[in-house]
Tab-separated table of C-alpha atoms in Angstrom:
chain	number	residue	atom	x	y	z
A	435	MET	CA	-28.270	5.267	3.125
A	436	GLU	CA	-25.504	6.375	0.767
A	437	ARG	CA	-22.363	7.730	2.461
A	438	LEU	CA	-19.728	8.896	-0.015
A	439	ARG	CA	-16.108	9.432	0.928
A	440	LYS	CA	-15.031	12.403	-1.161
A	441	ALA	CA	-11.711	12.435	-3.035
A	442	SER	CA	-10.257	14.767	-0.413
A	443	HIS	CA	-6.716	14.888	-1.866
A	444	ALA	CA	-7.759	15.454	-5.497
A	445	GLY	CA	-6.670	18.888	-6.734
A	446	SER	CA	-3.624	18.901	-4.432
A	447	TRP	CA	-1.914	15.489	-4.280
A	448	TYR	CA	-3.088	14.588	-7.792
A	449	SER	CA	-5.134	16.199	-10.549
A	450	ASP	CA	-8.887	16.612	-10.084
A	451	ASN	CA	-9.281	16.976	-13.861
A	452	PRO	CA	-10.468	13.553	-15.138
A	453	THR	CA	-9.002	14.016	-18.647
A	454	LYS	CA	-5.600	15.141	-17.375
A	455	LEU	CA	-5.483	12.489	-14.620
A	456	GLY	CA	-6.558	9.690	-16.974
A	457	ALA	CA	-3.930	10.637	-19.564
A	458	GLU	CA	-1.232	10.858	-16.874
A	459	LEU	CA	-2.037	7.383	-15.520
A	460	ASP	CA	-2.247	5.881	-19.038
A	461	GLY	CA	1.163	7.349	-19.848
A	462	TRP	CA	2.806	5.972	-16.716
A	463	LEU	CA	1.175	2.530	-17.109
A	464	GLN	CA	2.288	2.223	-20.748
A	465	ALA	CA	5.808	3.431	-19.937
A	466	THR	CA	6.382	0.441	-17.619
A	467	GLY	CA	6.257	-1.955	-20.585
A	468	LEU	CA	4.827	-4.599	-18.230
A	469	ALA	CA	2.337	-7.238	-19.339
A	470	LYS	CA	-0.873	-7.930	-17.399
A	471	SER	CA	-0.921	-11.281	-15.635
A	472	PRO	CA	-3.910	-13.144	-14.140
A	473	ASP	CA	-1.465	-14.617	-11.590
A	474	VAL	CA	-0.865	-11.205	-9.961
A	475	ARG	CA	-3.029	-11.263	-6.840
A	476	GLY	CA	-1.793	-8.191	-5.027
A	477	VAL	CA	0.504	-5.177	-5.066
A	478	ILE	CA	2.562	-3.071	-2.698
A	479	ALA	CA	2.583	0.504	-3.989
A	480	PRO	CA	3.487	3.983	-2.705
A	481	HIS	CA	1.033	6.686	-1.651
A	482	ALA	CA	2.799	10.037	-2.063
A	483	GLY	CA	1.570	12.827	-4.338
A	484	TYR	CA	1.584	11.657	-7.954
A	485	SER	CA	4.304	14.142	-8.949
A	486	TYR	CA	6.582	12.222	-6.545
A	487	SER	CA	5.458	8.581	-6.707
A	488	GLY	CA	2.864	8.263	-9.492
A	489	ARG	CA	5.375	6.943	-12.002
A	490	CYS	CA	6.779	4.388	-9.534
A	491	ALA	CA	3.274	3.200	-8.515
A	492	ALA	CA	2.500	2.356	-12.160
A	493	TYR	CA	4.964	-0.557	-11.931
A	494	SER	CA	2.576	-2.222	-9.458
A	495	PHE	CA	-0.748	-1.471	-11.128
A	496	ALA	CA	0.374	-2.216	-14.709
A	497	ASN	CA	0.595	-5.929	-13.786
A	498	ILE	CA	-3.090	-6.310	-12.966
A	499	ASP	CA	-5.337	-8.380	-15.225
A	500	PRO	CA	-8.832	-7.299	-14.107
A	501	THR	CA	-10.714	-10.088	-15.898
A	502	ASN	CA	-11.534	-12.372	-12.958
A	503	ILE	CA	-11.286	-9.942	-10.038
A	504	THR	CA	-14.471	-8.645	-8.380
A	505	ARG	CA	-13.162	-7.346	-5.052
A	506	VAL	CA	-10.113	-5.329	-3.958
A	507	PHE	CA	-8.974	-5.226	-0.327
A	508	LEU	CA	-7.098	-2.020	0.482
A	509	LEU	CA	-4.630	-2.100	3.391
A	510	GLY	CA	-3.292	1.334	4.279
A	511	PRO	CA	-1.434	2.779	7.280
A	512	SER	CA	-2.933	5.461	9.504
A	513	HIS	CA	-0.959	8.730	9.450
A	514	HIS	CA	-3.163	10.946	11.622
A	515	TYR	CA	-5.472	8.744	13.691
A	516	TYR	CA	-4.177	6.485	16.455
A	517	THR	CA	-5.648	3.039	16.896
A	518	PRO	CA	-3.997	-0.210	18.058
A	519	LYS	CA	-6.485	-2.087	15.823
A	520	CYS	CA	-7.594	-2.196	12.205
A	521	ALA	CA	-10.527	0.036	11.291
A	522	LEU	CA	-13.202	-0.399	8.631
A	523	SER	CA	-14.724	2.360	6.515
A	524	THR	CA	-18.295	3.461	7.223
A	525	ALA	CA	-18.700	4.864	3.697
A	526	THR	CA	-20.729	3.091	1.002
A	527	ALA	CA	-18.478	4.272	-1.844
A	528	TYR	CA	-15.178	6.085	-2.432
A	529	LYS	CA	-15.281	8.899	-4.978
A	530	THR	CA	-12.441	9.604	-7.440
A	531	PRO	CA	-12.204	12.076	-10.349
A	532	LEU	CA	-12.337	9.044	-12.696
A	533	GLY	CA	-15.452	7.445	-11.168
A	534	ASP	CA	-16.655	5.967	-7.905
A	535	LEU	CA	-15.721	2.643	-6.307
A	536	PRO	CA	-18.522	0.944	-4.315
A	537	ILE	CA	-17.626	-0.629	-0.982
A	538	ASP	CA	-18.438	-4.300	-0.427
A	539	LEU	CA	-20.793	-3.862	2.532
A	540	GLU	CA	-21.279	-7.627	2.958
A	541	VAL	CA	-17.573	-8.209	3.590
A	542	ILE	CA	-17.418	-5.132	5.858
A	543	GLU	CA	-20.272	-6.664	7.921
A	544	GLU	CA	-18.536	-10.042	7.946
A	545	LEU	CA	-15.312	-8.482	9.250
A	546	GLN	CA	-17.167	-6.341	11.776
A	547	ALA	CA	-18.896	-9.469	13.123
A	548	THR	CA	-15.493	-10.865	14.207
A	549	GLY	CA	-15.341	-8.154	16.891
A	550	LYS	CA	-11.702	-7.444	16.004
A	551	PHE	CA	-12.221	-4.257	13.967
A	552	GLU	CA	-13.273	-0.756	14.880
A	553	LEU	CA	-15.124	1.617	12.568
A	554	MET	CA	-13.601	4.887	11.372
A	555	ASP	CA	-15.860	7.862	10.843
A	556	LEU	CA	-15.914	9.716	7.540
A	557	GLN	CA	-13.716	12.523	8.906
A	558	VAL	CA	-10.878	10.094	9.765
A	559	ASP	CA	-11.401	8.303	6.436
A	560	GLU	CA	-11.159	11.513	4.391
A	561	ALA	CA	-8.135	12.842	6.302
A	562	GLU	CA	-6.128	9.703	5.451
A	563	HIS	CA	-4.373	9.603	2.069
A	564	SER	CA	-2.733	6.153	2.095
A	565	MET	CA	-5.607	4.271	0.446
A	566	GLU	CA	-6.981	7.185	-1.592
A	567	MET	CA	-3.748	7.430	-3.582
A	568	HIS	CA	-4.334	3.890	-4.940
A	569	LEU	CA	-7.921	4.565	-6.036
A	570	PRO	CA	-7.417	6.427	-9.375
A	571	TYR	CA	-5.084	3.642	-10.516
A	572	LEU	CA	-7.630	0.994	-9.497
A	573	VAL	CA	-10.471	2.798	-11.320
A	574	LYS	CA	-8.247	3.073	-14.409
A	575	VAL	CA	-7.109	-0.583	-14.371
A	576	PHE	CA	-10.600	-1.961	-13.606
A	577	GLN	CA	-12.360	0.264	-16.159
A	578	GLY	CA	-15.435	-1.529	-17.501
A	579	CYS	CA	-15.281	-4.191	-14.765
A	580	ARG	CA	-17.651	-4.507	-11.812
A	581	VAL	CA	-15.379	-4.351	-8.797
A	582	LYS	CA	-16.024	-3.510	-5.141
A	583	ILE	CA	-13.492	-2.431	-2.531
A	584	VAL	CA	-12.876	-3.322	1.127
A	585	PRO	CA	-10.834	-0.480	2.695
A	586	ILE	CA	-9.011	-1.453	5.918
A	587	LEU	CA	-7.089	1.198	7.858
A	588	VAL	CA	-4.231	-0.603	9.611
A	589	GLY	CA	-3.385	0.993	12.947
A	590	ALA	CA	-0.260	0.827	15.136
A	591	LEU	CA	-0.428	-2.939	15.600
A	592	ASN	CA	1.826	-4.990	17.842
A	593	SER	CA	3.328	-8.244	16.506
A	594	GLN	CA	0.520	-10.371	17.969
A	595	SER	CA	-2.156	-8.222	16.321
A	596	GLU	CA	-0.369	-8.285	12.953
A	597	ALA	CA	-0.344	-12.102	13.103
A	598	MET	CA	-3.992	-12.225	14.273
A	599	TYR	CA	-5.277	-9.993	11.456
A	600	GLY	CA	-3.119	-11.912	8.967
A	601	LYS	CA	-4.733	-15.209	10.003
A	602	LEU	CA	-8.206	-13.672	9.969
A	603	LEU	CA	-7.810	-12.245	6.446
A	604	ALA	CA	-5.898	-15.221	4.964
A	605	LYS	CA	-9.068	-17.005	3.778
A	606	TYR	CA	-9.795	-14.116	1.400
A	607	VAL	CA	-6.478	-14.738	-0.382
A	608	ASP	CA	-7.673	-18.220	-1.322
A	609	ASP	CA	-10.571	-16.754	-3.322
A	610	PRO	CA	-9.059	-15.909	-6.741
A	611	LYS	CA	-11.702	-13.187	-7.248
A	612	ASN	CA	-10.043	-11.138	-4.485
A	613	PHE	CA	-7.143	-8.731	-4.997
A	614	PHE	CA	-4.999	-6.883	-2.416
A	615	SER	CA	-3.615	-3.358	-2.675
A	616	VAL	CA	-1.111	-2.671	0.114
A	617	SER	CA	-0.054	0.941	0.638
A	618	SER	CA	3.418	1.966	1.791
A	619	ASP	CA	6.236	4.384	1.131
A	620	PHE	CA	9.731	3.345	2.184
A	621	CYS	CA	12.534	5.242	3.980
A	622	HIS	CA	11.754	8.813	5.120
A	623	TRP	CA	15.251	10.224	5.592
A	624	GLY	CA	16.355	13.552	7.081
A	625	SER	CA	16.181	15.625	10.237
A	626	ARG	CA	12.508	16.475	9.602
A	627	PHE	CA	11.719	12.749	9.831
A	628	ASN	CA	14.040	12.200	12.843
A	629	PHE	CA	15.811	9.478	10.881
A	630	MET	CA	19.375	9.874	9.604
A	631	HIS	CA	20.829	6.366	9.484
A	632	TYR	CA	23.993	6.495	7.355
A	633	ASP	CA	26.297	3.561	6.675
A	634	ARG	CA	29.306	5.096	4.865
A	635	LYS	CA	30.448	1.791	3.404
A	636	HIS	CA	27.699	2.127	0.783
A	637	GLY	CA	28.970	5.504	-0.481
A	638	ALA	CA	26.808	8.649	-0.615
A	639	ILE	CA	23.850	9.063	1.768
A	640	HIS	CA	21.307	8.174	-0.938
A	641	GLU	CA	23.216	4.950	-1.647
A	642	SER	CA	23.128	4.050	2.051
A	643	ILE	CA	19.349	4.711	2.060
A	644	GLU	CA	18.922	2.473	-0.997
A	645	ALA	CA	20.954	-0.328	0.634
A	646	LEU	CA	18.811	-0.109	3.781
A	647	ASP	CA	15.548	-0.118	1.790
A	648	LYS	CA	16.691	-3.000	-0.411
A	649	MET	CA	17.598	-5.049	2.658
A	650	GLY	CA	13.976	-4.624	3.810
A	651	MET	CA	12.614	-5.344	0.313
A	652	ASP	CA	14.636	-8.586	0.136
A	653	ILE	CA	13.140	-9.704	3.457
A	654	ILE	CA	9.609	-8.840	2.266
A	655	GLU	CA	10.266	-10.887	-0.889
A	656	SER	CA	11.280	-13.840	1.323
A	657	GLY	CA	7.800	-13.697	2.914
A	658	ASP	CA	9.236	-13.908	6.439
A	659	ALA	CA	7.124	-11.668	8.698
A	660	GLU	CA	9.317	-12.367	11.750
A	661	ALA	CA	12.516	-11.423	9.883
A	662	PHE	CA	10.827	-8.197	8.690
A	663	LYS	CA	9.915	-7.361	12.302
A	664	LYS	CA	13.510	-8.013	13.379
A	665	TYR	CA	14.852	-5.796	10.572
A	666	LEU	CA	12.524	-2.934	11.594
A	667	SER	CA	13.514	-3.328	15.236
A	668	GLU	CA	17.229	-3.359	14.415
A	669	TYR	CA	17.405	-0.549	11.822
A	670	GLU	CA	14.217	1.414	12.644
A	671	ASN	CA	13.722	2.156	8.942
A	672	THR	CA	10.842	4.623	8.563
A	673	ILE	CA	8.648	2.452	6.316
A	674	CYS	CA	5.255	4.028	6.984
A	675	GLY	CA	3.282	1.007	5.739
A	676	ARG	CA	5.205	-1.489	7.876
A	677	HIS	CA	1.998	-2.656	9.631
A	678	PRO	CA	-0.040	-3.247	6.420
A	679	ILE	CA	2.975	-5.036	4.885
A	680	SER	CA	3.365	-7.210	8.013
A	681	VAL	CA	-0.354	-8.105	7.997
A	682	PHE	CA	-0.068	-9.005	4.288
A	683	LEU	CA	2.984	-11.230	4.972
A	684	HIS	CA	1.009	-13.053	7.680
A	685	MET	CA	-1.941	-13.438	5.277
A	686	LEU	CA	0.310	-15.057	2.667
A	687	LYS	CA	1.857	-17.330	5.317
A	688	ASN	CA	-1.576	-18.540	6.488
A	689	CYS	CA	-3.371	-19.043	3.172
A	690	SER	CA	-3.297	-22.208	1.039
A	691	THR	CA	-2.355	-20.386	-2.178
A	692	LYS	CA	1.386	-19.961	-2.736
A	693	ILE	CA	2.111	-16.310	-3.490
A	694	LYS	CA	5.508	-14.658	-3.988
A	695	ILE	CA	6.215	-10.937	-3.697
A	696	ASN	CA	8.626	-9.382	-6.210
A	697	PHE	CA	9.738	-5.755	-6.230
A	698	LEU	CA	9.774	-4.202	-9.693
A	699	ARG	CA	10.750	-0.571	-9.143
A	700	TYR	CA	12.591	1.590	-6.620
A	701	GLU	CA	12.877	5.385	-6.632
A	702	GLN	CA	13.770	8.227	-4.262
A	703	SER	CA	12.141	11.676	-4.235
A	704	SER	CA	15.660	13.167	-4.352
A	705	HIS	CA	19.242	12.003	-3.852
A	706	CYS	CA	20.500	12.989	-0.390
A	707	LYS	CA	24.138	14.028	-0.374
A	708	THR	CA	24.404	16.032	2.861
A	709	THR	CA	22.723	15.892	6.287
A	710	ARG	CA	20.715	19.013	5.337
A	711	ASP	CA	18.910	17.003	2.624
A	712	SER	CA	15.814	14.846	2.971
A	713	SER	CA	14.053	12.265	0.828
A	714	VAL	CA	11.297	9.655	0.735
A	715	SER	CA	11.752	6.302	-1.009
A	716	TYR	CA	9.104	4.575	-3.130
A	717	SER	CA	8.927	0.894	-4.053
A	718	SER	CA	6.463	-1.077	-6.160
A	719	ALA	CA	5.892	-4.820	-5.943
A	720	ALA	CA	3.600	-7.465	-7.382
A	721	ALA	CA	2.393	-10.480	-5.371
A	722	THR	CA	2.117	-13.334	-7.832
A	723	LYS	CA	0.595	-16.806	-7.545
A	724	VAL	CA	3.213	-19.482	-8.134
A	725	ASP	CA	2.734	-23.175	-8.818
A	726	THR	CA	3.535	-25.355	-5.834
């Protein structure tokens, strides 16, 4: 039976007009000046409203060469629903204003059979925006290609669970037909986020935020999941996709294919200058296969 997840954030977080949305995405993708590469096997991209992070996200998705890819795994954090596990979608397809993306039900069944995943109902699925904000870009980039998606909601995992899911999903990285779209914003700074870390040696507040984010980005690029955990524990940076990123780092550590993450773009929603200000940071990265 068909169960469609509606594009619940279309018309508010991004345009629900297919012509306008398509033109916007085309413009941002072209503006990056990046070439498509068949070696790009995954991305880390933001998930805010497109007026805030759409341009930054293009720096991830512009790298994708869709030719040989038939399946995209989505790893997104859970903002509203608490689970200490990862949860699988119960939908059969995700709708977007640009077209629908069918879910790979065989892989969902395979993952469910491990006994390590829970299922999220359609209500939880539609309330969450972290994976939905990647979908229009994926439809645009994979236009004319037959591609299925495997959406995985990553809950509030402890270190052991992050490593366990990373090992479990690592085998999928070794299939070159698979692609991985990891969803995360970076620092949420300001009193409304209960996070106001400020190291004055870097200059203005926004420069301190950038230094803190870039420290985390450098560790992610190193591929060291344990060092990333230590960084989060020490600085408590409010990276909302820290669990999906950690799972992805463990996947790359446990697969046979050598893949390197490189950040290509960094932006902030605004430049904080006083403690009354607030901002969210956005970063885009490509995970590229390298020769061993």
